[in-house]
Every structure is written in structure tokens, then in C-alpha cells.
mmCIF file of C-alpha atoms and ligand atoms in Angstrom:
data_model
loop_
_atom_site.group_PDB
_atom_site.id
_atom_site.type_symbol
_atom_site.label_atom_id
_atom_site.label_comp_id
_atom_site.label_asym_id
_atom_site.label_seq_id
_atom_site.Cartn_x
_atom_site.Cartn_y
_atom_site.Cartn_z
ATOM 1 C CA MET A 1 -3.220 8.658 9.625
ATOM 2 C CA ASN A 2 -5.233 5.777 8.244
ATOM 3 C CA THR A 3 -7.856 4.694 10.885
ATOM 4 C CA LYS A 4 -9.943 2.359 8.685
ATOM 5 C CA TYR A 5 -7.366 -0.296 8.170
ATOM 6 C CA LYS A 6 -5.475 -0.353 11.452
ATOM 7 C CA SER A 7 -6.447 -0.702 14.587
ATOM 8 C CA VAL A 8 -4.126 1.131 17.367
ATOM 9 C CA PRO A 9 -0.418 1.510 16.496
ATOM 10 C CA VAL A 10 1.433 -1.668 17.779
ATOM 11 C CA LYS A 11 3.642 -0.976 20.819
ATOM 12 C CA SER A 12 7.265 -2.088 20.187
ATOM 13 C CA SER A 13 6.846 -4.006 23.363
ATOM 14 C CA GLU A 14 4.444 -6.214 21.818
ATOM 15 C CA ILE A 15 6.633 -7.288 18.983
ATOM 16 C CA THR A 16 9.193 -9.692 19.687
ATOM 17 C CA PRO A 17 12.696 -8.075 18.901
ATOM 18 C CA TYR A 18 14.513 -9.437 15.963
ATOM 19 C CA SER A 19 17.588 -10.402 18.112
ATOM 20 C CA GLN A 20 15.304 -12.023 20.671
ATOM 21 C CA TYR A 21 13.470 -14.048 17.885
ATOM 22 C CA LEU A 22 16.581 -15.266 16.227
ATOM 23 C CA SER A 23 18.162 -16.302 19.327
ATOM 24 C CA ARG A 24 14.970 -18.114 20.360
ATOM 25 C CA ARG A 25 15.074 -19.834 16.855
ATOM 26 C CA GLU A 26 18.673 -20.707 17.525
ATOM 27 C CA PHE A 27 17.724 -22.018 20.924
ATOM 28 C CA LEU A 28 14.923 -24.363 19.453
ATOM 29 C CA ARG A 29 17.258 -25.568 16.592
ATOM 30 C CA ALA A 30 19.820 -26.467 19.371
ATOM 31 C CA ALA A 31 17.148 -28.234 21.289
ATOM 32 C CA GLY A 32 16.432 -30.240 18.060
ATOM 33 C CA ILE A 33 12.984 -28.668 17.554
ATOM 34 C CA VAL A 34 11.691 -27.668 14.050
ATOM 35 C CA THR A 35 11.565 -23.863 14.163
ATOM 36 C CA GLY A 36 8.658 -23.746 11.711
ATOM 37 C CA SER A 37 6.540 -25.765 13.949
ATOM 38 C CA ALA A 38 7.381 -23.294 16.683
ATOM 39 C CA LEU A 39 5.764 -20.442 14.504
ATOM 40 C CA LEU A 40 2.751 -22.142 14.023
ATOM 41 C CA ALA A 41 -0.406 -20.855 15.693
ATOM 42 C CA ALA A 42 -1.869 -23.466 17.880
ATOM 43 C CA CYS A 43 -3.072 -23.796 21.376
ATOM 44 C CA ALA A 44 -2.242 -27.622 21.115
ATOM 45 C CA PRO A 45 1.171 -28.645 20.309
ATOM 46 C CA ALA A 46 1.696 -28.588 16.696
ATOM 47 C CA GLN A 47 2.498 -31.792 14.773
ATOM 48 C CA ARG A 48 4.561 -31.443 11.654
ATOM 49 C CA ALA A 49 5.450 -34.157 9.077
ATOM 50 C CA THR A 50 8.817 -34.788 10.619
ATOM 51 C CA GLY A 51 6.958 -35.936 13.789
ATOM 52 C CA THR A 52 8.663 -33.385 16.134
ATOM 53 C CA THR A 53 6.455 -31.850 18.671
ATOM 54 C CA VAL A 54 6.542 -28.311 19.849
ATOM 55 C CA PRO A 55 6.213 -28.286 23.595
ATOM 56 C CA GLU A 56 3.007 -26.519 24.590
ATOM 57 C CA GLY A 57 3.982 -22.811 25.295
ATOM 58 C CA GLU A 58 6.286 -22.463 22.641
ATOM 59 C CA ALA A 59 3.564 -21.292 19.853
ATOM 60 C CA PRO A 60 2.762 -17.773 19.911
ATOM 61 C CA VAL A 61 -0.373 -16.698 21.729
ATOM 62 C CA LEU A 62 -2.439 -15.084 19.134
ATOM 63 C CA PRO A 63 -5.216 -12.635 19.864
ATOM 64 C CA PRO A 64 -8.448 -13.988 18.534
ATOM 65 C CA GLY A 65 -11.134 -12.079 16.514
ATOM 66 C CA LYS A 66 -8.921 -10.175 14.142
ATOM 67 C CA MET A 67 -11.174 -9.064 11.179
ATOM 68 C CA ASP A 68 -10.749 -6.710 8.137
ATOM 69 C CA GLU A 69 -12.805 -3.534 7.727
ATOM 70 C CA ARG A 70 -15.475 -5.587 6.012
ATOM 71 C CA GLY A 71 -16.038 -7.795 8.997
ATOM 72 C CA ASP A 72 -14.156 -10.868 7.367
ATOM 73 C CA PRO A 73 -12.152 -12.641 9.849
ATOM 74 C CA ALA A 74 -8.285 -13.093 9.577
ATOM 75 C CA ASN A 75 -6.964 -15.981 8.241
ATOM 76 C CA SER A 76 -5.162 -18.322 10.733
ATOM 77 C CA PHE A 77 -1.261 -17.949 11.310
ATOM 78 C CA GLU A 78 -1.073 -21.562 10.020
ATOM 79 C CA ASP A 79 -2.964 -21.053 6.946
ATOM 80 C CA ILE A 80 -1.018 -17.659 6.252
ATOM 81 C CA THR A 81 2.391 -19.338 6.808
ATOM 82 C CA ASN A 82 1.685 -22.780 5.165
ATOM 83 C CA TYR A 83 0.233 -21.781 1.896
ATOM 84 C CA ASN A 84 2.698 -19.541 0.033
ATOM 85 C CA ASN A 85 3.698 -18.249 -3.294
ATOM 86 C CA TYR A 86 7.493 -17.724 -3.040
ATOM 87 C CA TYR A 87 9.206 -19.226 -6.225
ATOM 88 C CA GLU A 88 12.493 -18.497 -4.704
ATOM 89 C CA PHE A 89 11.989 -21.481 -2.500
ATOM 90 C CA SER A 90 9.390 -23.777 -4.660
ATOM 91 C CA THR A 91 6.625 -23.519 -6.906
ATOM 92 C CA ASP A 92 4.744 -25.706 -4.497
ATOM 93 C CA LYS A 93 2.799 -23.539 -1.952
ATOM 94 C CA GLU A 94 3.049 -26.089 0.734
ATOM 95 C CA ALA A 95 6.884 -26.719 0.339
ATOM 96 C CA VAL A 96 7.692 -23.032 0.790
ATOM 97 C CA ASN A 97 7.434 -23.110 4.904
ATOM 98 C CA PRO A 98 9.625 -26.060 5.153
ATOM 99 C CA LEU A 99 12.230 -25.016 2.551
ATOM 100 C CA SER A 100 12.518 -21.462 3.868
ATOM 101 C CA GLN A 101 13.250 -22.441 7.611
ATOM 102 C CA ASP A 102 16.872 -21.837 7.427
ATOM 103 C CA PHE A 103 16.836 -18.618 5.444
ATOM 104 C CA THR A 104 18.895 -15.939 7.047
ATOM 105 C CA ALA A 105 16.832 -12.844 7.821
ATOM 106 C CA ALA A 106 19.423 -11.058 9.776
ATOM 107 C CA PRO A 107 21.433 -9.200 9.526
ATOM 108 C CA TRP A 108 19.519 -7.465 6.800
ATOM 109 C CA THR A 109 19.867 -3.951 4.849
ATOM 110 C CA ILE A 110 17.712 -2.304 2.393
ATOM 111 C CA GLN A 111 19.516 0.057 -0.166
ATOM 112 C CA VAL A 112 17.382 2.924 -1.310
ATOM 113 C CA TYR A 113 18.992 4.791 -4.166
ATOM 114 C CA GLY A 114 18.359 6.189 -7.802
ATOM 115 C CA LEU A 115 16.553 9.545 -8.207
ATOM 116 C CA VAL A 116 16.626 10.762 -4.612
ATOM 117 C CA ASN A 117 18.356 13.350 -2.695
ATOM 118 C CA ASN A 118 19.374 11.238 0.246
ATOM 119 C CA PRO A 119 20.450 7.635 -1.002
ATOM 120 C CA THR A 120 20.581 5.543 2.100
ATOM 121 C CA VAL A 121 21.376 1.995 3.324
ATOM 122 C CA PHE A 122 18.880 1.121 6.070
ATOM 123 C CA GLY A 123 19.474 -1.610 8.439
ATOM 124 C CA ILE A 124 16.199 -3.401 9.463
ATOM 125 C CA GLU A 125 16.566 -2.282 13.164
ATOM 126 C CA ASP A 126 16.914 1.178 11.853
ATOM 127 C CA LEU A 127 13.369 0.840 9.998
ATOM 128 C CA LEU A 128 11.997 -0.617 13.044
ATOM 129 C CA LYS A 129 13.081 2.036 15.260
ATOM 130 C CA GLU A 130 12.460 5.171 12.999
ATOM 131 C CA PHE A 131 9.116 4.223 11.882
ATOM 132 C CA PRO A 132 6.315 3.523 14.063
ATOM 133 C CA GLN A 133 4.850 0.039 13.319
ATOM 134 C CA GLU A 134 1.270 -0.326 12.745
ATOM 135 C CA GLU A 135 -1.322 -3.267 12.282
ATOM 136 C CA ARG A 136 -3.041 -3.378 8.860
ATOM 137 C CA ILE A 137 -5.505 -5.900 8.231
ATOM 138 C CA TYR A 138 -5.698 -6.444 4.616
ATOM 139 C CA ARG A 139 -7.146 -8.773 2.047
ATOM 140 C CA LEU A 140 -4.379 -10.486 -0.133
ATOM 141 C CA ARG A 141 -5.748 -11.717 -3.542
ATOM 142 C CA CYS A 142 -3.493 -13.711 -5.753
ATOM 143 C CA VAL A 143 -4.116 -13.692 -9.406
ATOM 144 C CA GLU A 144 -4.689 -17.560 -9.140
ATOM 145 C CA ALA A 145 -8.164 -16.709 -7.561
ATOM 146 C CA TRP A 146 -7.549 -17.607 -4.027
ATOM 147 C CA SER A 147 -7.347 -14.859 -1.236
ATOM 148 C CA MET A 148 -6.674 -14.506 2.453
ATOM 149 C CA VAL A 149 -7.346 -11.697 5.235
ATOM 150 C CA ILE A 150 -3.738 -11.059 6.850
ATOM 151 C CA PRO A 151 -3.135 -8.916 9.774
ATOM 152 C CA TRP A 152 0.348 -7.241 8.817
ATOM 153 C CA THR A 153 2.378 -5.125 10.934
ATOM 154 C CA GLY A 154 4.447 -2.490 9.142
ATOM 155 C CA PHE A 155 4.899 1.093 8.133
ATOM 156 C CA PRO A 156 3.698 3.060 5.160
ATOM 157 C CA LEU A 157 6.168 2.933 2.294
ATOM 158 C CA ALA A 158 5.713 6.827 1.871
ATOM 159 C CA SER A 159 7.430 7.427 5.247
ATOM 160 C CA LEU A 160 10.644 5.646 3.926
ATOM 161 C CA LEU A 161 10.454 7.643 0.431
ATOM 162 C CA LYS A 162 9.825 10.824 1.890
ATOM 163 C CA LYS A 163 12.853 10.206 4.174
ATOM 164 C CA VAL A 164 15.214 9.770 1.056
ATOM 165 C CA GLU A 165 13.564 12.693 -0.806
ATOM 166 C CA PRO A 166 12.681 11.477 -4.417
ATOM 167 C CA THR A 167 13.769 14.184 -7.027
ATOM 168 C CA SER A 168 11.239 15.634 -9.444
ATOM 169 C CA ASP A 169 12.399 13.495 -12.174
ATOM 170 C CA ALA A 170 11.305 10.206 -10.068
ATOM 171 C CA LYS A 171 8.097 8.638 -11.219
ATOM 172 C CA PHE A 172 8.396 4.982 -10.499
ATOM 173 C CA VAL A 173 9.797 2.706 -7.894
ATOM 174 C CA ARG A 174 11.603 -0.565 -8.346
ATOM 175 C CA PHE A 175 11.928 -3.219 -5.589
ATOM 176 C CA GLU A 176 14.392 -5.966 -5.710
ATOM 177 C CA THR A 177 14.428 -9.474 -3.782
ATOM 178 C CA VAL A 178 17.702 -10.800 -2.297
ATOM 179 C CA PHE A 179 19.442 -13.115 -4.867
ATOM 180 C CA ARG A 180 20.852 -15.908 -2.706
ATOM 181 C CA PRO A 181 20.456 -19.126 -4.631
ATOM 182 C CA GLU A 182 22.557 -21.161 -1.960
ATOM 183 C CA GLU A 183 19.777 -20.444 0.550
ATOM 184 C CA MET A 184 16.990 -20.135 -2.097
ATOM 185 C CA PRO A 185 16.895 -23.364 -4.256
ATOM 186 C CA GLY A 186 14.106 -21.977 -6.579
ATOM 187 C CA GLN A 187 16.578 -19.316 -7.876
ATOM 188 C CA LYS A 188 18.611 -22.242 -9.471
ATOM 189 C CA SER A 189 15.531 -22.316 -11.907
ATOM 190 C CA PRO A 190 16.511 -20.983 -15.361
ATOM 191 C CA PHE A 191 12.950 -20.325 -15.966
ATOM 192 C CA TYR A 192 12.682 -17.021 -14.239
ATOM 193 C CA PRO A 193 14.795 -13.961 -14.732
ATOM 194 C CA TRP A 194 16.149 -13.671 -10.871
ATOM 195 C CA PRO A 195 16.043 -11.672 -8.921
ATOM 196 C CA TYR A 196 12.515 -10.978 -8.396
ATOM 197 C CA GLN A 197 11.606 -7.365 -9.262
ATOM 198 C CA GLU A 198 8.613 -5.330 -8.994
ATOM 199 C CA GLY A 199 7.549 -1.925 -9.566
ATOM 200 C CA LEU A 200 4.994 0.746 -8.792
ATOM 201 C CA ARG A 201 4.147 4.215 -10.121
ATOM 202 C CA LEU A 202 5.400 6.713 -7.592
ATOM 203 C CA ASP A 203 1.852 7.835 -6.606
ATOM 204 C CA GLU A 204 0.981 4.309 -6.105
ATOM 205 C CA ALA A 205 3.867 3.973 -3.659
ATOM 206 C CA MET A 206 3.133 7.150 -1.932
ATOM 207 C CA HIS A 207 -0.538 5.948 -1.055
ATOM 208 C CA ASP A 208 -1.100 5.408 2.367
ATOM 209 C CA LEU A 209 -2.444 1.959 1.973
ATOM 210 C CA THR A 210 0.893 0.725 0.479
ATOM 211 C CA ILE A 211 3.249 -0.537 3.292
ATOM 212 C CA LEU A 212 6.489 -2.053 4.059
ATOM 213 C CA ALA A 213 5.323 -5.203 6.015
ATOM 214 C CA THR A 214 7.847 -6.423 8.839
ATOM 215 C CA GLY A 215 5.611 -8.918 10.556
ATOM 216 C CA LEU A 216 2.327 -10.501 10.770
ATOM 217 C CA TYR A 217 -0.070 -11.530 14.036
ATOM 218 C CA GLY A 218 2.447 -9.100 15.862
ATOM 219 C CA GLN A 219 5.164 -11.857 15.112
ATOM 220 C CA PRO A 220 8.463 -10.667 13.013
ATOM 221 C CA MET A 221 7.853 -11.565 9.460
ATOM 222 C CA PRO A 222 7.925 -15.354 9.146
ATOM 223 C CA ASN A 223 10.397 -16.580 6.411
ATOM 224 C CA PRO A 224 7.674 -18.225 4.086
ATOM 225 C CA ASN A 225 5.815 -14.650 3.906
ATOM 226 C CA GLY A 226 9.065 -12.653 3.113
ATOM 227 C CA ALA A 227 11.281 -12.097 6.056
ATOM 228 C CA PRO A 228 12.143 -9.731 7.359
ATOM 229 C CA ILE A 229 10.488 -6.796 5.140
ATOM 230 C CA ARG A 230 8.257 -7.092 2.159
ATOM 231 C CA LEU A 231 5.927 -5.018 0.213
ATOM 232 C CA VAL A 232 2.066 -4.967 0.635
ATOM 233 C CA VAL A 233 -0.205 -3.321 -1.907
ATOM 234 C CA PRO A 234 -3.650 -4.570 -1.202
ATOM 235 C CA TRP A 235 -5.566 -3.475 -4.017
ATOM 236 C CA LYS A 236 -3.248 -5.272 -6.575
ATOM 237 C CA TYR A 237 -2.735 -9.001 -7.317
ATOM 238 C CA GLY A 238 -0.448 -10.628 -4.851
ATOM 239 C CA PHE A 239 2.608 -10.890 -6.992
ATOM 240 C CA LYS A 240 3.009 -7.230 -6.778
ATOM 241 C CA SER A 241 3.688 -7.448 -3.056
ATOM 242 C CA ILE A 242 7.446 -8.466 -3.505
ATOM 243 C CA LYS A 243 9.191 -10.503 -0.592
ATOM 244 C CA SER A 244 12.465 -10.133 1.216
ATOM 245 C CA ILE A 245 13.432 -6.722 -0.538
ATOM 246 C CA VAL A 246 17.048 -5.532 -0.455
ATOM 247 C CA LYS A 247 16.900 -2.594 -3.030
ATOM 248 C CA ILE A 248 14.405 -0.006 -3.553
ATOM 249 C CA GLU A 249 15.224 2.390 -6.573
ATOM 250 C CA LEU A 250 13.496 5.388 -7.761
ATOM 251 C CA MET A 251 13.513 5.874 -11.504
ATOM 252 C CA ALA A 252 12.070 8.063 -14.368
ATOM 253 C CA GLU A 253 10.847 5.118 -16.351
ATOM 254 C CA GLN A 254 8.654 2.189 -15.764
ATOM 255 C CA PRO A 255 10.911 -0.609 -14.459
ATOM 256 C CA SER A 256 10.494 -4.263 -15.975
ATOM 257 C CA THR A 257 9.060 -6.884 -13.291
ATOM 258 C CA LEU A 258 9.784 -10.613 -13.349
ATOM 259 C CA TRP A 259 6.202 -11.590 -14.063
ATOM 260 C CA SER A 260 5.783 -9.190 -16.910
ATOM 261 C CA ALA A 261 9.010 -10.443 -18.377
ATOM 262 C CA VAL A 262 7.881 -14.251 -18.038
ATOM 263 C CA GLY A 263 4.128 -13.415 -19.439
ATOM 264 C CA PRO A 264 3.760 -9.871 -20.903
ATOM 265 C CA ASN A 265 0.108 -10.450 -21.859
ATOM 266 C CA GLU A 266 -0.645 -12.249 -18.586
ATOM 267 C CA TYR A 267 0.920 -10.089 -15.921
ATOM 268 C CA GLY A 268 0.751 -6.310 -16.620
ATOM 269 C CA PHE A 269 2.654 -3.423 -14.822
ATOM 270 C CA TYR A 270 -0.749 -2.312 -12.879
ATOM 271 C CA SER A 271 -2.149 -5.747 -12.134
ATOM 272 C CA ASN A 272 -5.020 -4.015 -10.125
ATOM 273 C CA VAL A 273 -7.588 -6.506 -9.043
ATOM 274 C CA ASN A 274 -10.244 -6.165 -11.557
ATOM 275 C CA PRO A 275 -13.234 -8.847 -11.800
ATOM 276 C CA ASP A 276 -13.982 -7.486 -15.148
ATOM 277 C CA ARG A 277 -10.576 -8.143 -16.784
ATOM 278 C CA PRO A 278 -10.156 -12.074 -17.247
ATOM 279 C CA HIS A 279 -6.628 -13.381 -16.901
ATOM 280 C CA PRO A 280 -5.823 -15.605 -20.027
ATOM 281 C CA ARG A 281 -5.834 -18.635 -17.748
ATOM 282 C CA TRP A 282 -8.078 -17.807 -14.880
ATOM 283 C CA SER A 283 -11.349 -15.748 -14.770
ATOM 284 C CA GLN A 284 -11.089 -13.120 -12.192
ATOM 285 C CA ALA A 285 -14.752 -12.651 -11.296
ATOM 286 C CA SER A 286 -14.628 -14.767 -8.307
ATOM 287 C CA GLU A 287 -12.227 -16.254 -5.854
ATOM 288 C CA ARG A 288 -11.714 -18.816 -3.086
ATOM 289 C CA ARG A 289 -11.128 -17.393 0.234
ATOM 290 C CA ILE A 290 -8.849 -19.835 2.171
ATOM 291 C CA GLY A 291 -10.706 -21.435 4.786
ATOM 292 C CA GLU A 292 -14.134 -21.006 3.095
ATOM 293 C CA LEU A 293 -16.171 -23.487 1.075
ATOM 294 C CA GLY A 294 -17.488 -22.029 -2.146
ATOM 295 C CA ARG A 295 -16.334 -19.093 -3.944
ATOM 296 C CA ARG A 296 -17.005 -15.237 -3.350
ATOM 297 C CA ALA A 297 -17.219 -12.415 -5.777
ATOM 298 C CA THR A 298 -14.036 -10.668 -6.191
ATOM 299 C CA LEU A 299 -14.376 -6.919 -5.668
ATOM 300 C CA MET A 300 -13.099 -4.046 -7.832
ATOM 301 C CA PHE A 301 -9.690 -3.066 -6.596
ATOM 302 C CA ASN A 302 -9.988 -6.036 -4.054
ATOM 303 C CA GLY A 303 -12.647 -3.935 -2.191
ATOM 304 C CA TYR A 304 -10.084 -0.762 -1.918
ATOM 305 C CA ALA A 305 -11.838 1.226 -4.527
ATOM 306 C CA GLU A 306 -12.965 4.131 -2.417
ATOM 307 C CA GLU A 307 -9.319 4.719 -1.378
ATOM 308 C CA VAL A 308 -7.658 4.030 -4.729
ATOM 309 C CA ALA A 309 -9.779 4.548 -7.548
ATOM 310 C CA ALA A 310 -8.726 8.422 -8.001
ATOM 311 C CA LEU A 311 -5.108 7.089 -8.613
ATOM 312 C CA TYR A 312 -6.356 5.718 -12.123
ATOM 313 C CA GLU A 313 -8.770 8.509 -13.174
ATOM 314 C CA GLY A 314 -9.159 8.599 -16.847
ATOM 315 C CA MET A 315 -7.295 5.378 -17.401
ATOM 316 C CA ASP A 316 -8.716 2.358 -19.419
ATOM 317 C CA LEU A 317 -8.062 -0.263 -16.705
ATOM 318 C CA ILE A 318 -8.715 -3.225 -19.275
ATOM 319 C CA GLU A 319 -5.985 -1.724 -21.607
ATOM 320 C CA ASN A 320 -3.657 -1.062 -18.658
ATOM 321 C CA TYR A 321 -3.741 -4.069 -17.050
HETATM 322 N N1 MTE B 1 10.142 -12.353 -4.096
HETATM 323 C C1 MTE B 1 9.016 -12.981 -4.201
HETATM 324 N N2 MTE B 1 7.746 -12.149 -3.859
HETATM 325 C C2 MTE B 1 6.519 -12.576 -3.971
HETATM 326 C C3 MTE B 1 6.526 -13.927 -4.578
HETATM 327 C C4 MTE B 1 7.442 -14.642 -5.139
HETATM 328 O O1 MTE B 1 7.478 -15.872 -5.656
HETATM 329 N N3 MTE B 1 8.824 -14.282 -4.806
HETATM 330 N N4 MTE B 1 5.144 -14.428 -4.802
HETATM 331 C C5 MTE B 1 4.163 -13.288 -4.720
HETATM 332 C C6 MTE B 1 2.671 -13.924 -5.036
HETATM 333 S S1 MTE B 1 2.309 -14.511 -6.431
HETATM 334 C C7 MTE B 1 1.936 -13.836 -3.871
HETATM 335 S S2 MTE B 1 0.248 -14.263 -4.196
HETATM 336 C C8 MTE B 1 2.291 -13.296 -2.590
HETATM 337 C C9 MTE B 1 1.907 -14.272 -1.701
HETATM 338 O O2 MTE B 1 2.185 -13.887 -0.361
HETATM 339 P P1 MTE B 1 2.088 -14.649 1.047
HETATM 340 O O3 MTE B 1 2.722 -15.956 0.718
HETATM 341 O O4 MTE B 1 2.828 -14.039 2.095
HETATM 342 O O5 MTE B 1 0.455 -15.060 1.029
HETATM 343 O O6 MTE B 1 3.595 -12.826 -2.547
HETATM 344 C C10 MTE B 1 4.274 -12.402 -3.719
HETATM 345 N N5 MTE B 1 5.463 -11.811 -3.446
HETATM 346 MO MO1 MO B 2 0.047 -14.736 -6.409
#
């Protein structure tokens, strides 16, 4: 049990069930209300560019005062859901939210296969039922040198992996995002080798800080953040935290990843947050916390060195970026 990064386990009664969530969305759509605005955190009615107004009471009530273990306040639900990297929808961070509103996040299954004794196709409901959901308040550090603090809900990836029993040959885990160009306009771009893929070494995947996140701020995962389920690896650059996962494959060899295919000397397989290894285009020594003026120093392993440095003992982290 990790007590440093989570508060109490989230009671399932505090998480809106998917079925209810979706029917509420359908309801809002039928009522002519832009669902994106309904998901914005606000005490006052949220106003969108479309001019529709969410009636008071439709926006989720968010518990105030959430902070990470360093005392940094969580970013607002509005920041977290309106400033996104999700190239399947757009390369424009502010366009992801509106473009992802009609994405179909249910029904959803994840196929876990490869070098495992129990290959399994999990429905999202099975995962929510089987694995207790915990809150983890983590920093997310993008390689573009901005960061946020996000109160995720989810469960350790290790719980899922133990269930399928990796064989002794399994050394790496490969993750794949859904491929649905009809719903994800960015996937029509020929500049990226879709579908988005990412990977971890098995010991990184088994680390307790590595979670599959199914929500944030106690809400089911919003579409712009990778509904209904995405990876979160808080000590690595944000692009490792792949969204909307449909496949998890256990492998003997290191998998290729979308970003290392696009820019091999820019985006390595490890991509641990490291202020001492400049990216060819962005110094990584400091970062801009969304919502703050000025910059703050970037921490080794994004501030999680105490927990994860042992994974890389004896490795040259400049060579092995
Ligand atoms: N499938 C997919 N996953 C993705 C991305 C993406 O474009 N597609 N962008 C990554 C990048 S670069 C970052 S910084 C984080 C951003 O997560 P957030 O939008 O929830 O803050 O998601 C990562 N996961
Ligand atoms: Mo990123």
C-alpha cells in the first residue's frame, strides 16, 4: 500500500458509474447542452465559446484543497481538461476538449496478451469492480516544459499484470491506444505512425507508482484526458502516459514507441524526467506550472527519486534517455 501519494481509497459510491455518466451525457446532449461544459469545474455556470450555458448544479462539485505530497495545490478541473496533448484529436491543446466530446468511451475492452499465462480481455466495468480505485495526486511533467498537479483515480498497473501472470520471458510491456480515425481526426494525419504506442520495462510497469487511471477529481476519465482508461507514470515525461488504451502486450524485447519512431534522438524509451539532460529543443532544467507565473526548477524523476531511483541503479541516465 502506498500511503504517501494517495489519500483514502475512493469509495465506489463516490465515483459516478459509467452507465450513469453516459446516460447523463446523453441526456445533456438531448437537452442541447454542450457536454464539455457540463464537465467543467465551476461554481458558477460555465460559459463556452458556443455560447451555451450550463445550468447551475450541472457542474460537478469538486472537493477543494487537494494537494500533492509536496504541498503543491492540484490544478483545477478546468485547466486539466482544457489544456491537453492528445494528437489523435489535435495538435492544438485547446482544441482537444471540443474535438473529443463525441468520442465513444463505452463499451470498452482492454486486451492483455503476449507473454502471459492468462491472456484476458477485460471490460472496463470488470476492472472497476475487480481493482479498488485509489486517489493518487501526481505531478504531470510534459517534455514541452509545462506541468500540472492532477488528482487521478485508478489502480496500480501491477494488480492487472499479476492477474494475467507474466511468464519468465516477459521483460517489457507495450501499450496501444484505440485506432478510430472516424472519431479521432488527428489519426488521419500521415505524419505519425498510428496507433499511438508506448512501452515500459516490466519492473517500471510493476512499480507501485505506475497506475492505470480511470478518472480524475472523482469523475470518470474525461475524454480529453484519455477516457476511459490511460496510463500514468509520474516520474517520466508526459508522453509515456498513453491515453485510451485498448491493448497491453507483454514482450521479451523493448517495444518501439510512436515518439521514438518520430524523433529517435529527441524521445528515448526511458524518458525519465531529468533536469540535467537537455532535450534538443527544450532545456529541461525548469518548467512552467500551469496556473503559476514564472518558472520552477525541474526535479530529478519529477520529484519521485526516492521511490524510483533504485530502478536505474548503475545505468547512465544521459545515455539511456
Ligand atoms: N494516445 C495518446 N496519449 C498521450 C498523448 C497523445 O497525443 N496520444 N499525449 C501525451 C502527452 S505529450 C502528454 S504531456 C500527456 C498529457 O496528458 P493530459 O492531457 O491528460 O494532461 O498525455 C500523453 N498521452
Ligand atoms: Mo507531453
